[in-house]
CSV table of C-alpha atoms and ligand atoms in Angstrom, one decimal:
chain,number,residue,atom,x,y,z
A,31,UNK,CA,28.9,199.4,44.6
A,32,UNK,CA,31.3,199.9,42.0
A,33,UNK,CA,32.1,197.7,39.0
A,34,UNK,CA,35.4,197.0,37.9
A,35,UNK,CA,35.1,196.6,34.0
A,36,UNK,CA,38.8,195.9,33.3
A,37,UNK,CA,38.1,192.4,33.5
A,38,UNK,CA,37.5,188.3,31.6
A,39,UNK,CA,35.3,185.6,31.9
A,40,UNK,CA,36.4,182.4,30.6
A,41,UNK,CA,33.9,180.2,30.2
A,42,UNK,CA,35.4,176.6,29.4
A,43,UNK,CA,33.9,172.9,28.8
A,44,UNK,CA,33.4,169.6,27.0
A,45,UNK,CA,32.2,170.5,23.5
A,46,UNK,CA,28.0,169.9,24.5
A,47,UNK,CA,28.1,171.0,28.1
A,48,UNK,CA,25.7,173.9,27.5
A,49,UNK,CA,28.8,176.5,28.1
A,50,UNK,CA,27.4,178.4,24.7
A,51,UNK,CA,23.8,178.4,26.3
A,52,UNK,CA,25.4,180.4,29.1
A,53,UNK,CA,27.7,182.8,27.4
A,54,UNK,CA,24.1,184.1,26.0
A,55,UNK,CA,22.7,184.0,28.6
A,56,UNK,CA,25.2,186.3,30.8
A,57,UNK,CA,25.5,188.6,27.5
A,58,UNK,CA,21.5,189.2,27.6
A,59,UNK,CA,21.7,189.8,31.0
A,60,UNK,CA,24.5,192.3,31.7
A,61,UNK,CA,25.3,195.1,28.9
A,62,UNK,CA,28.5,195.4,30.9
A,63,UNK,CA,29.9,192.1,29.1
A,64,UNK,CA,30.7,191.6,25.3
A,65,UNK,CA,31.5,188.4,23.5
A,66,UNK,CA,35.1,188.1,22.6
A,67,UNK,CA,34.6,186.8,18.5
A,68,UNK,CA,37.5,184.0,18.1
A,69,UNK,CA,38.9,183.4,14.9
A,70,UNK,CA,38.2,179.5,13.7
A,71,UNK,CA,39.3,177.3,10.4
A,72,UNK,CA,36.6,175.4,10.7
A,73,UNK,CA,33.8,175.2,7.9
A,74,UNK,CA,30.8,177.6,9.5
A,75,UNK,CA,27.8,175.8,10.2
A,76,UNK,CA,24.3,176.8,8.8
A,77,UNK,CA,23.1,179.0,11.9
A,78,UNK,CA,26.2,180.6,12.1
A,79,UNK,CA,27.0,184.2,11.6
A,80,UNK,CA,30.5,185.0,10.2
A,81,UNK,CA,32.1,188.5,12.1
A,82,UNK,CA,29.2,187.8,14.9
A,83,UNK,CA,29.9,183.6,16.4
A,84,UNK,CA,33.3,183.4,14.7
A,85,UNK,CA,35.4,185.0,12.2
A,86,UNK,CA,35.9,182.4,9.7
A,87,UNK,CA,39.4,182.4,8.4
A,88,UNK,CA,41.0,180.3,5.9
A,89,UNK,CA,44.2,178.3,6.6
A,90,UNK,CA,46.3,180.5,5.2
A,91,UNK,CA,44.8,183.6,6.9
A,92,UNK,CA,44.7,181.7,9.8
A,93,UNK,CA,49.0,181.3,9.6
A,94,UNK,CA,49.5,184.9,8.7
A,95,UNK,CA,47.5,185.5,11.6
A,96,UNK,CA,49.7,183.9,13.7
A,97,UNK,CA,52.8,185.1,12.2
A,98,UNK,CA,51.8,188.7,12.5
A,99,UNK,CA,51.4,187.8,16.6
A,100,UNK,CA,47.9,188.5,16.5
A,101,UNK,CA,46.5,185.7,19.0
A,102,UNK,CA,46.6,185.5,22.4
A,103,UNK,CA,46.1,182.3,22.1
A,104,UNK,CA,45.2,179.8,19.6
A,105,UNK,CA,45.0,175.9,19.8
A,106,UNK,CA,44.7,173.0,17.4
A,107,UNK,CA,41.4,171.8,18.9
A,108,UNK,CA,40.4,169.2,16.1
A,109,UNK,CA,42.8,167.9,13.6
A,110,UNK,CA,43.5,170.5,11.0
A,111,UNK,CA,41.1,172.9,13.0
A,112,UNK,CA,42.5,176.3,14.8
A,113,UNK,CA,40.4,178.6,17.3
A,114,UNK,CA,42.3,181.8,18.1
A,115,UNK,CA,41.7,184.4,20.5
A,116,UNK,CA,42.2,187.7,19.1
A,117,UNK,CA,44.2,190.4,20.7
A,118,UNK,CA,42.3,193.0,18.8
A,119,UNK,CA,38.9,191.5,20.1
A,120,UNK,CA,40.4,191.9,23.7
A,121,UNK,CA,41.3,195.5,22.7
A,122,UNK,CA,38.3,195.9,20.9
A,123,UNK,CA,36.1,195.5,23.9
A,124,UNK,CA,38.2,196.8,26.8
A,125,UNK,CA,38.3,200.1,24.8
A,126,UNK,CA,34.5,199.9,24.4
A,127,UNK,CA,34.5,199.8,28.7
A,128,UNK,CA,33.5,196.3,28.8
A,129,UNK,CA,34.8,193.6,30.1
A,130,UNK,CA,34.5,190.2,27.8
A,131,UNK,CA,33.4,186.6,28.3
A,132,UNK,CA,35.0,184.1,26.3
A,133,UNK,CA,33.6,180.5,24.8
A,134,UNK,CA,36.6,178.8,24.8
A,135,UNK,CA,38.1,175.2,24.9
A,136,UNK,CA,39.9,174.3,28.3
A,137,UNK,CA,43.3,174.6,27.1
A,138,UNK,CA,42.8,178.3,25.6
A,139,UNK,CA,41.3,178.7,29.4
A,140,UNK,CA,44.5,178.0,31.1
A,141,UNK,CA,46.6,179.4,29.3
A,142,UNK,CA,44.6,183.4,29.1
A,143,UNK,CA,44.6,182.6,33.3
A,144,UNK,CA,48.1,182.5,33.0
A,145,UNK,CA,48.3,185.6,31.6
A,146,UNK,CA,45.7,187.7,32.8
A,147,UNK,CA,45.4,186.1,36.2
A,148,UNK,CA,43.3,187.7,39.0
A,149,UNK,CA,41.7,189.7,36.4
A,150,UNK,CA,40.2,186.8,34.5
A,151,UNK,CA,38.0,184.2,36.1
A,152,UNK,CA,37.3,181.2,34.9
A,153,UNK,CA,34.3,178.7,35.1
A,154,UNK,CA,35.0,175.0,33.9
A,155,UNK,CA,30.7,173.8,32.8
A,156,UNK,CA,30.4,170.8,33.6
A,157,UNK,CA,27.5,168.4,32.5
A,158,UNK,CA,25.5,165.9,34.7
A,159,UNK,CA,27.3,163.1,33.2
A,160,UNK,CA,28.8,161.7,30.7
A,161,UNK,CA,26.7,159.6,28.9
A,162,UNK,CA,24.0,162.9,28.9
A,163,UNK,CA,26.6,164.9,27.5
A,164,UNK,CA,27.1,162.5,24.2
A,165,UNK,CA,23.2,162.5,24.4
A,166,UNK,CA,23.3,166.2,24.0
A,167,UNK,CA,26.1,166.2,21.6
A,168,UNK,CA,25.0,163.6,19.4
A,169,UNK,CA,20.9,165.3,19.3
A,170,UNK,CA,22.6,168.2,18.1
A,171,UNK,CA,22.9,166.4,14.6
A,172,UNK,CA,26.0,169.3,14.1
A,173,UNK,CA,28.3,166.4,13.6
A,174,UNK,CA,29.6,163.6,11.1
A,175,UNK,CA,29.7,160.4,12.0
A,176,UNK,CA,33.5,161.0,12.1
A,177,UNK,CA,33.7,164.2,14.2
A,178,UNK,CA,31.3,163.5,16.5
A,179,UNK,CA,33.5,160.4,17.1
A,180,UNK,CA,36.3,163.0,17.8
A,181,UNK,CA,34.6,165.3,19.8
A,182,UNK,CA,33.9,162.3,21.5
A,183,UNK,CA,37.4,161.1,22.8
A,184,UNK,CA,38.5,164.9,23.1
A,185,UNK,CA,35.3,164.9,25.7
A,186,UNK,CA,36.7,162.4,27.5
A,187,UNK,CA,40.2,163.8,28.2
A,188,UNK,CA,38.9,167.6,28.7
A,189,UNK,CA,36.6,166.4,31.6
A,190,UNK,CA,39.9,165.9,33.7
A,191,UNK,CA,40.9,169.3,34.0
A,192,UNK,CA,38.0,170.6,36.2
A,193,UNK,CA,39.9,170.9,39.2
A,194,UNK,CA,42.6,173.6,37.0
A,195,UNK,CA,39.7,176.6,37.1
A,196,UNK,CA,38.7,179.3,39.8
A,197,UNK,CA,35.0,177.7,39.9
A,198,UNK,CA,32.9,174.8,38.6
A,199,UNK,CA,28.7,175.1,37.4
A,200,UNK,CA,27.0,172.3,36.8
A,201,UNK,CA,25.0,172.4,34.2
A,202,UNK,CA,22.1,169.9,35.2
A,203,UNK,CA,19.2,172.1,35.8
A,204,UNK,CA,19.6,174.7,33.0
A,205,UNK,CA,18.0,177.5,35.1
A,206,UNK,CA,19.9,176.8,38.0
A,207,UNK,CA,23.2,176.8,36.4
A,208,UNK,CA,22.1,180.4,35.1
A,209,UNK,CA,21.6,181.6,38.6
A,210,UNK,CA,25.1,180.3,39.2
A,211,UNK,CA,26.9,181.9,36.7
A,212,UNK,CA,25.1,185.0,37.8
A,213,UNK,CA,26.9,184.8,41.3
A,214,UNK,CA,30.0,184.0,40.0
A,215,UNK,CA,29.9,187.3,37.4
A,216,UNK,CA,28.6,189.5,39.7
A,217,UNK,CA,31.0,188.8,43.1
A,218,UNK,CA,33.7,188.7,40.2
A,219,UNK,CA,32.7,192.1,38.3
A,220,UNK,CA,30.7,193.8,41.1
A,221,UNK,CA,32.3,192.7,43.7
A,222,UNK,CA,28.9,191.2,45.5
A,223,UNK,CA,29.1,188.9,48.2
A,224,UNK,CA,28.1,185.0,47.5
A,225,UNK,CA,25.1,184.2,49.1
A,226,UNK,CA,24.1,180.7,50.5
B,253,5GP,P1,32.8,174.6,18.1
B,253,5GP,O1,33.5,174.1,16.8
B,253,5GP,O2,31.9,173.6,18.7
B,253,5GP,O3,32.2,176.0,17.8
B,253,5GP,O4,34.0,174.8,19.1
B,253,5GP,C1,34.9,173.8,19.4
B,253,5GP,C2,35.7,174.2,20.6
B,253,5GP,O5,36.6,175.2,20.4
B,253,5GP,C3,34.8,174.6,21.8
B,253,5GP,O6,35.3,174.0,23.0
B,253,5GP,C4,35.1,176.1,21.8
B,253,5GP,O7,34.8,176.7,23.1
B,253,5GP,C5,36.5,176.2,21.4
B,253,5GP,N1,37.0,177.5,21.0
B,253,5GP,C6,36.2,178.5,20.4
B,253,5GP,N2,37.0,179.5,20.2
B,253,5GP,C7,38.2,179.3,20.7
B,253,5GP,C8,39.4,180.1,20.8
B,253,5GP,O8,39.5,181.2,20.5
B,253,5GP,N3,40.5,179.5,21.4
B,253,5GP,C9,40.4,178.2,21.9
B,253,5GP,N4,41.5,177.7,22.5
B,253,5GP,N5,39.3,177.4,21.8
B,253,5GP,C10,38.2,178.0,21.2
């Protein structure tokens, strides 16, 4: 069997759905896939790792960024807040002989479908419900009272675009939802048949 590297996994969802969960998870598993490192404005949070979760940029680094044409993509995904996909990350990693998996929001999705089409997959991760998913969000304790208000509505409107990706997990059962990603990665990347 033969593995195409040249190739992108998108994996999109409602801010809480457990999408970061498995991004690690499919980057411990296969050494054939790197993490694509967006760019973001937003303050970093404790945990965080700046050059290794994000690459923190200021506003105006951010704008110079974009004026230099060095997104693929970017998006205003909270008010005064820019993610950015990075065209040297995609570089960065195909040269390596990877091919990358993305955390991104479900517009960034689209739009890097639209451009890099039958060699990008993506997988819209979606949570049991609703109300579990504000659950989740809100335990998190990541938020202000404010933002998590936000993330809240923006919740809301992202759950509508399932039906705009290639495939949908749902991330009930976290160890089953693993095993579903796997499928999906390796019939996309390997080229391994699904089985029922
Ligand atoms: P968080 O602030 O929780 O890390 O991320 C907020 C949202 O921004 C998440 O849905 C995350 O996937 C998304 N995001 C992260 N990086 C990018 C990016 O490069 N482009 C876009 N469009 N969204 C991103």
């Amino acid at each position: 069997m033969k593995a195409d590297f040249h190739k992108m996994i998108v994996l999109t969802a409602p801010s809480g759905a457990g999408k970061t969960t498995l991004v690690k998870h499919l980057l411990e598993t296969y050494d054939f896939l790197d993490f694509s490192i967006s760019a973001c404005t937003r303050p970093r949070r404790e945990h965080e790792i700046d050059g290794k979760d994000y690459y923190f940029f200021t506003p105006q680094e951010f704008k110079d960024k974009i004026a230099s044409g060095g997104f693929i993509e970017y998006e205003e995904v909270y008010e005064n807040q820019f993610y950015g996909t990075l065209k040297s990350e995609v570089n960065r990693i195909w040269e390596s002989g990877k091919s990358i998996v993305f955390d991104i929001d479900v517009k960034g999705a689209i739009n890097i479908k639209k451009l890099y089409k039958e060699d990008c997959l993506t997988i819209f991760v979606k949570p049991p419900s609703f109300d579990i998913l504000v659950e989740r969000l809100t335990n998190r304790n990541t938020e202000t009272p404010a933002s998590l208000k936000k993330r809240i509505a923006r919740i809301k409107r992202e759950l509508k675009y399932e039906t705009r990706f290639d495939a949908v997990v749902v991330n009930d059962l976290l160890e089953v939802a693993k095993k579903e990603a796997e499928y999906l990665v390796e019939n996309f990347i390997l080229g391994k048949p699904f089985i029922d």
